A tleap script that builds the chain and sets N, CA, C and O, in Angstrom:
source leaprc.protein.ff14SB
mol = sequence {
  NMET ILE ASN PRO MET SER MET PHE THR ARG
  GLN ALA VAL ARG ARG PHE THR THR SER ALA
  ILE ARG ARG GLY GLY HIE HIE ASP PRO TYR
  ASP GLY ILE PRO GLY HIE ASN MET PRO PHE
  SER THR GLN ASN ARG HIE LYS LEU LEU LEU
  TYR PHE MET LEU PHE CYS GLY SER GLY PHE
  SER ILE PRO PHE LEU VAL ILE ARG HIE GLN
  LEU LEU CLYS
}
set mol.1.N position { 40.491 -13.866 -31.980 }
set mol.1.CA position { 41.635 -13.370 -31.315 }
set mol.1.C position { 41.001 -12.397 -30.279 }
set mol.1.O position { 40.058 -11.651 -30.543 }
set mol.2.N position { 41.657 -12.493 -29.003 }
set mol.2.CA position { 41.176 -11.694 -27.846 }
set mol.2.C position { 41.696 -10.324 -27.931 }
set mol.2.O position { 42.881 -10.152 -28.216 }
set mol.3.N position { 40.881 -9.298 -27.698 }
set mol.3.CA position { 41.308 -7.918 -27.673 }
set mol.3.C position { 42.083 -7.739 -26.324 }
set mol.3.O position { 41.565 -7.973 -25.232 }
set mol.4.N position { 43.421 -7.284 -26.503 }
set mol.4.CA position { 44.145 -7.095 -25.156 }
set mol.4.C position { 43.568 -6.011 -24.180 }
set mol.4.O position { 43.719 -6.022 -22.958 }
set mol.5.N position { 42.880 -5.066 -24.914 }
set mol.5.CA position { 42.356 -3.929 -23.978 }
set mol.5.C position { 41.036 -4.437 -23.276 }
set mol.5.O position { 40.620 -3.964 -22.218 }
set mol.6.N position { 40.466 -5.384 -23.932 }
set mol.6.CA position { 39.177 -5.809 -23.185 }
set mol.6.C position { 39.595 -6.823 -22.008 }
set mol.6.O position { 38.945 -6.871 -20.963 }
set mol.7.N position { 40.693 -7.612 -22.237 }
set mol.7.CA position { 41.323 -8.257 -21.299 }
set mol.7.C position { 41.816 -7.463 -20.072 }
set mol.7.O position { 41.617 -7.850 -18.920 }
set mol.8.N position { 42.431 -6.395 -20.369 }
set mol.8.CA position { 42.653 -5.449 -19.156 }
set mol.8.C position { 41.529 -4.840 -18.395 }
set mol.8.O position { 41.542 -4.704 -17.171 }
set mol.9.N position { 40.401 -4.424 -19.305 }
set mol.9.CA position { 39.306 -3.958 -18.589 }
set mol.9.C position { 38.609 -4.911 -17.821 }
set mol.9.O position { 38.002 -4.501 -16.831 }
set mol.10.N position { 38.586 -6.250 -18.132 }
set mol.10.CA position { 37.905 -7.314 -17.257 }
set mol.10.C position { 38.619 -7.379 -15.976 }
set mol.10.O position { 38.007 -7.399 -14.908 }
set mol.11.N position { 40.030 -7.414 -16.062 }
set mol.11.CA position { 40.808 -7.636 -14.918 }
set mol.11.C position { 40.665 -6.429 -14.065 }
set mol.11.O position { 40.761 -6.572 -12.846 }
set mol.12.N position { 40.438 -5.207 -14.595 }
set mol.12.CA position { 40.405 -4.147 -13.780 }
set mol.12.C position { 39.172 -4.073 -13.062 }
set mol.12.O position { 39.150 -3.705 -11.887 }
set mol.13.N position { 38.070 -4.422 -13.741 }
set mol.13.CA position { 36.757 -4.453 -13.187 }
set mol.13.C position { 36.695 -5.504 -12.085 }
set mol.13.O position { 36.061 -5.223 -11.069 }
set mol.14.N position { 37.294 -6.689 -12.191 }
set mol.14.CA position { 37.166 -7.711 -11.289 }
set mol.14.C position { 38.030 -7.267 -10.076 }
set mol.14.O position { 37.633 -7.591 -8.956 }
set mol.15.N position { 39.303 -6.475 -10.216 }
set mol.15.CA position { 40.042 -6.132 -9.127 }
set mol.15.C position { 39.348 -5.141 -8.236 }
set mol.15.O position { 39.497 -5.088 -7.015 }
set mol.16.N position { 38.558 -4.341 -8.976 }
set mol.16.CA position { 37.884 -3.001 -8.388 }
set mol.16.C position { 36.697 -3.621 -7.457 }
set mol.16.O position { 36.521 -3.249 -6.296 }
set mol.17.N position { 35.954 -4.549 -8.067 }
set mol.17.CA position { 34.647 -5.158 -7.233 }
set mol.17.C position { 35.216 -5.879 -6.233 }
set mol.17.O position { 34.588 -5.866 -5.175 }
set mol.18.N position { 36.326 -6.566 -6.267 }
set mol.18.CA position { 36.715 -7.381 -5.254 }
set mol.18.C position { 37.218 -6.531 -4.091 }
set mol.18.O position { 36.876 -6.776 -2.935 }
set mol.19.N position { 37.923 -5.668 -4.369 }
set mol.19.CA position { 38.502 -4.636 -3.470 }
set mol.19.C position { 37.348 -3.778 -2.814 }
set mol.19.O position { 37.425 -3.475 -1.623 }
set mol.20.N position { 36.392 -3.431 -3.511 }
set mol.20.CA position { 35.203 -2.681 -2.901 }
set mol.20.C position { 34.584 -3.590 -1.854 }
set mol.20.O position { 34.351 -3.158 -0.725 }
set mol.21.N position { 34.312 -4.842 -2.206 }
set mol.21.CA position { 33.774 -5.540 -1.200 }
set mol.21.C position { 34.611 -5.693 0.035 }
set mol.21.O position { 34.137 -5.533 1.159 }
set mol.22.N position { 35.819 -5.994 -0.183 }
set mol.22.CA position { 36.644 -6.176 0.984 }
set mol.22.C position { 36.675 -4.679 1.870 }
set mol.22.O position { 36.668 -4.644 3.101 }
set mol.23.N position { 36.705 -3.708 1.161 }
set mol.23.CA position { 36.692 -2.333 1.913 }
set mol.23.C position { 35.361 -2.060 2.670 }
set mol.23.O position { 35.374 -1.419 3.720 }
set mol.24.N position { 34.264 -2.527 2.156 }
set mol.24.CA position { 33.108 -2.275 2.583 }
set mol.24.C position { 32.743 -2.940 4.082 }
set mol.24.O position { 31.736 -2.616 4.711 }
set mol.25.N position { 33.614 -3.810 4.498 }
set mol.25.CA position { 33.536 -4.488 5.714 }
set mol.25.C position { 32.173 -5.429 5.747 }
set mol.25.O position { 31.441 -5.589 6.723 }
set mol.26.N position { 32.033 -5.956 4.556 }
set mol.26.CA position { 30.758 -6.950 4.775 }
set mol.26.C position { 31.202 -8.183 5.409 }
set mol.26.O position { 32.169 -8.786 4.945 }
set mol.27.N position { 30.550 -8.621 6.468 }
set mol.27.CA position { 30.677 -9.679 7.074 }
set mol.27.C position { 29.415 -10.314 7.569 }
set mol.27.O position { 28.765 -9.818 8.489 }
set mol.28.N position { 29.084 -11.385 6.970 }
set mol.28.CA position { 27.927 -12.161 7.274 }
set mol.28.C position { 28.139 -13.565 8.156 }
set mol.28.O position { 28.581 -14.588 7.632 }
set mol.29.N position { 27.771 -13.480 9.537 }
set mol.29.CA position { 28.369 -14.672 10.271 }
set mol.29.C position { 27.615 -15.918 9.738 }
set mol.29.O position { 28.145 -16.978 10.071 }
set mol.30.N position { 26.595 -16.015 9.049 }
set mol.30.CA position { 26.026 -17.134 8.556 }
set mol.30.C position { 26.582 -17.426 6.989 }
set mol.30.O position { 26.078 -18.323 6.312 }
set mol.31.N position { 27.449 -16.748 6.589 }
set mol.31.CA position { 27.977 -16.806 5.148 }
set mol.31.C position { 28.384 -18.268 4.926 }
set mol.31.O position { 29.157 -18.821 5.709 }
set mol.32.N position { 27.847 -18.917 3.820 }
set mol.32.CA position { 28.319 -20.345 3.688 }
set mol.32.C position { 27.564 -21.457 4.551 }
set mol.32.O position { 27.966 -22.621 4.573 }
set mol.33.N position { 26.519 -21.052 5.211 }
set mol.33.CA position { 25.791 -22.132 5.948 }
set mol.33.C position { 24.497 -22.403 5.182 }
set mol.33.O position { 23.638 -21.527 5.080 }
set mol.34.N position { 24.368 -23.529 4.683 }
set mol.34.CA position { 23.235 -23.904 3.804 }
set mol.34.C position { 21.915 -23.598 4.558 }
set mol.34.O position { 21.710 -24.044 5.687 }
set mol.35.N position { 21.038 -22.831 3.900 }
set mol.35.CA position { 19.791 -22.592 4.452 }
set mol.35.C position { 19.471 -21.253 5.133 }
set mol.35.O position { 18.340 -20.841 5.390 }
set mol.36.N position { 20.635 -20.636 5.385 }
set mol.36.CA position { 20.390 -19.511 6.261 }
set mol.36.C position { 20.135 -18.311 5.362 }
set mol.36.O position { 19.964 -17.214 5.893 }
set mol.37.N position { 20.093 -18.454 3.869 }
set mol.37.CA position { 19.743 -17.388 3.217 }
set mol.37.C position { 18.180 -17.477 2.569 }
set mol.37.O position { 17.784 -16.704 1.697 }
set mol.38.N position { 17.482 -18.409 3.074 }
set mol.38.CA position { 16.163 -18.837 2.820 }
set mol.38.C position { 15.260 -17.798 3.816 }
set mol.38.O position { 15.607 -17.391 4.925 }
set mol.39.N position { 14.062 -17.502 3.128 }
set mol.39.CA position { 13.093 -16.738 3.987 }
set mol.39.C position { 12.213 -17.504 4.946 }
set mol.39.O position { 11.282 -16.980 5.557 }
set mol.40.N position { 12.590 -18.888 5.051 }
set mol.40.CA position { 12.037 -19.784 6.120 }
set mol.40.C position { 12.988 -20.613 6.632 }
set mol.40.O position { 14.067 -20.826 6.078 }
set mol.41.N position { 12.595 -21.148 7.789 }
set mol.41.CA position { 13.645 -22.026 8.582 }
set mol.41.C position { 13.520 -23.519 8.040 }
set mol.41.O position { 12.456 -24.098 7.821 }
set mol.42.N position { 14.774 -24.027 7.869 }
set mol.42.CA position { 14.913 -25.421 7.405 }
set mol.42.C position { 15.264 -26.401 8.565 }
set mol.42.O position { 15.458 -27.583 8.281 }
set mol.43.N position { 15.356 -25.976 9.860 }
set mol.43.CA position { 15.685 -26.679 11.039 }
set mol.43.C position { 14.640 -27.840 11.342 }
set mol.43.O position { 14.943 -29.008 11.585 }
set mol.44.N position { 13.411 -27.331 11.287 }
set mol.44.CA position { 12.373 -28.265 11.931 }
set mol.44.C position { 11.766 -28.887 10.539 }
set mol.44.O position { 11.212 -28.168 9.708 }
set mol.45.N position { 11.925 -30.262 10.380 }
set mol.45.CA position { 11.763 -30.987 9.222 }
set mol.45.C position { 10.111 -31.046 9.089 }
set mol.45.O position { 9.653 -30.828 7.967 }
set mol.46.N position { 9.404 -31.264 9.924 }
set mol.46.CA position { 7.909 -31.297 9.948 }
set mol.46.C position { 7.278 -30.021 9.632 }
set mol.46.O position { 6.310 -29.932 8.876 }
set mol.47.N position { 7.834 -29.032 10.218 }
set mol.47.CA position { 7.098 -27.771 9.813 }
set mol.47.C position { 7.509 -27.479 8.329 }
set mol.47.O position { 6.675 -26.961 7.586 }
set mol.48.N position { 8.693 -27.773 7.892 }
set mol.48.CA position { 8.952 -27.495 6.542 }
set mol.48.C position { 8.075 -28.249 5.561 }
set mol.48.O position { 7.640 -27.733 4.532 }
set mol.49.N position { 7.830 -29.549 5.949 }
set mol.49.CA position { 7.179 -30.485 5.225 }
set mol.49.C position { 5.703 -29.811 5.125 }
set mol.49.O position { 5.081 -29.746 4.065 }
set mol.50.N position { 5.253 -29.347 6.298 }
set mol.50.CA position { 3.749 -28.696 6.241 }
set mol.50.C position { 3.703 -27.669 5.391 }
set mol.50.O position { 2.751 -27.587 4.614 }
set mol.51.N position { 4.727 -26.704 5.391 }
set mol.51.CA position { 4.645 -25.514 4.575 }
set mol.51.C position { 4.854 -25.842 3.106 }
set mol.51.O position { 4.367 -25.116 2.239 }
set mol.52.N position { 5.581 -26.938 2.804 }
set mol.52.CA position { 5.775 -27.212 1.459 }
set mol.52.C position { 4.393 -27.954 0.943 }
set mol.52.O position { 3.971 -27.716 -0.189 }
set mol.53.N position { 3.822 -28.714 1.683 }
set mol.53.CA position { 2.417 -29.281 1.203 }
set mol.53.C position { 1.503 -28.094 1.066 }
set mol.53.O position { 0.841 -28.044 0.029 }
set mol.54.N position { 1.373 -27.182 1.902 }
set mol.54.CA position { 0.383 -26.137 1.947 }
set mol.54.C position { 0.739 -25.290 0.490 }
set mol.54.O position { -0.128 -24.960 -0.319 }
set mol.55.N position { 1.903 -25.070 0.370 }
set mol.55.CA position { 2.295 -24.136 -0.712 }
set mol.55.C position { 2.030 -24.942 -2.013 }
set mol.55.O position { 1.356 -24.392 -2.885 }
set mol.56.N position { 2.466 -26.102 -2.203 }
set mol.56.CA position { 2.324 -26.884 -3.516 }
set mol.56.C position { 0.815 -27.279 -3.555 }
set mol.56.O position { 0.221 -27.204 -4.631 }
set mol.57.N position { 0.232 -27.653 -2.542 }
set mol.57.CA position { -1.152 -28.237 -2.646 }
set mol.57.C position { -2.121 -27.172 -2.986 }
set mol.57.O position { -3.073 -27.395 -3.734 }
set mol.58.N position { -1.894 -26.019 -2.449 }
set mol.58.CA position { -2.898 -24.862 -2.692 }
set mol.58.C position { -2.742 -24.570 -4.267 }
set mol.58.O position { -3.744 -24.479 -4.977 }
set mol.59.N position { -1.521 -24.436 -4.750 }
set mol.59.CA position { -1.352 -24.311 -6.192 }
set mol.59.C position { -1.890 -25.198 -7.041 }
set mol.59.O position { -2.349 -24.842 -8.126 }
set mol.60.N position { -1.887 -26.427 -6.637 }
set mol.60.CA position { -2.384 -27.658 -7.416 }
set mol.60.C position { -3.821 -27.608 -7.388 }
set mol.60.O position { -4.477 -27.808 -8.409 }
set mol.61.N position { -4.339 -27.356 -6.288 }
set mol.61.CA position { -5.913 -27.507 -6.110 }
set mol.61.C position { -6.675 -26.327 -6.719 }
set mol.61.O position { -7.820 -26.496 -7.138 }
set mol.62.N position { -6.156 -25.308 -6.769 }
set mol.62.CA position { -6.918 -24.042 -7.346 }
set mol.62.C position { -7.471 -24.397 -8.760 }
set mol.62.O position { -8.633 -24.022 -8.918 }
set mol.63.N position { -6.972 -24.959 -9.698 }
set mol.63.CA position { -7.915 -25.282 -10.889 }
set mol.63.C position { -8.957 -26.195 -10.607 }
set mol.63.O position { -10.038 -25.956 -11.145 }
set mol.64.N position { -8.863 -27.231 -9.849 }
set mol.64.CA position { -9.993 -28.165 -9.649 }
set mol.64.C position { -10.985 -27.443 -8.745 }
set mol.64.O position { -12.155 -27.792 -8.906 }
set mol.65.N position { -10.763 -26.549 -7.869 }
set mol.65.CA position { -11.733 -25.777 -7.164 }
set mol.65.C position { -12.437 -24.724 -8.087 }
set mol.65.O position { -13.629 -24.475 -7.908 }
set mol.66.N position { -11.772 -24.150 -8.993 }
set mol.66.CA position { -12.363 -23.266 -9.873 }
set mol.66.C position { -13.379 -23.988 -10.739 }
set mol.66.O position { -14.479 -23.467 -10.925 }
set mol.67.N position { -13.035 -25.300 -11.342 }
set mol.67.CA position { -13.935 -26.015 -12.165 }
set mol.67.C position { -15.066 -26.533 -11.252 }
set mol.67.O position { -16.196 -26.534 -11.738 }
set mol.68.N position { -14.923 -26.915 -10.158 }
set mol.68.CA position { -15.887 -27.402 -9.318 }
set mol.68.C position { -17.089 -26.178 -8.978 }
set mol.68.O position { -18.300 -26.382 -8.894 }
set mol.69.N position { -16.428 -24.951 -8.821 }
set mol.69.CA position { -17.315 -23.765 -8.530 }
set mol.69.C position { -18.198 -23.442 -9.895 }
set mol.69.O position { -19.374 -23.089 -9.803 }
set mol.70.N position { -17.567 -23.584 -11.093 }
set mol.70.CA position { -18.276 -23.339 -12.271 }
set mol.70.C position { -19.214 -24.257 -12.412 }
set mol.70.O position { -20.308 -23.851 -12.803 }
set mol.71.N position { -19.068 -25.527 -12.175 }
set mol.71.CA position { -20.016 -26.576 -12.436 }
set mol.71.C position { -21.130 -26.581 -11.546 }
set mol.71.O position { -22.149 -27.158 -11.927 }
set mol.72.N position { -21.105 -25.925 -10.194 }
set mol.72.CA position { -22.048 -25.895 -9.338 }
set mol.72.C position { -23.008 -24.523 -9.554 }
set mol.72.O position { -24.064 -24.337 -8.950 }
set mol.73.N position { -22.441 -23.642 -10.502 }
set mol.73.CA position { -23.160 -22.532 -10.655 }
set mol.73.C position { -24.458 -22.647 -11.163 }
set mol.73.O position { -25.151 -21.642 -11.318 }
savepdb mol mol.pdb
quit
């Protein structure tokens, strides 16, 4: 059984946060556009591919480089 007081509290909190956001005047011109909230650009496919390959490739190659270094010591 749902406690009626907790239901009221949830609704009050929801109303308060929604109105606080509206009153704050928060307006993001890129709100809802995919890719605009990322720390890198997704407009150039080739640049994105290069960054992706460098990021994933460096993480994948580090264990192999460490083993090679240890074997050559």
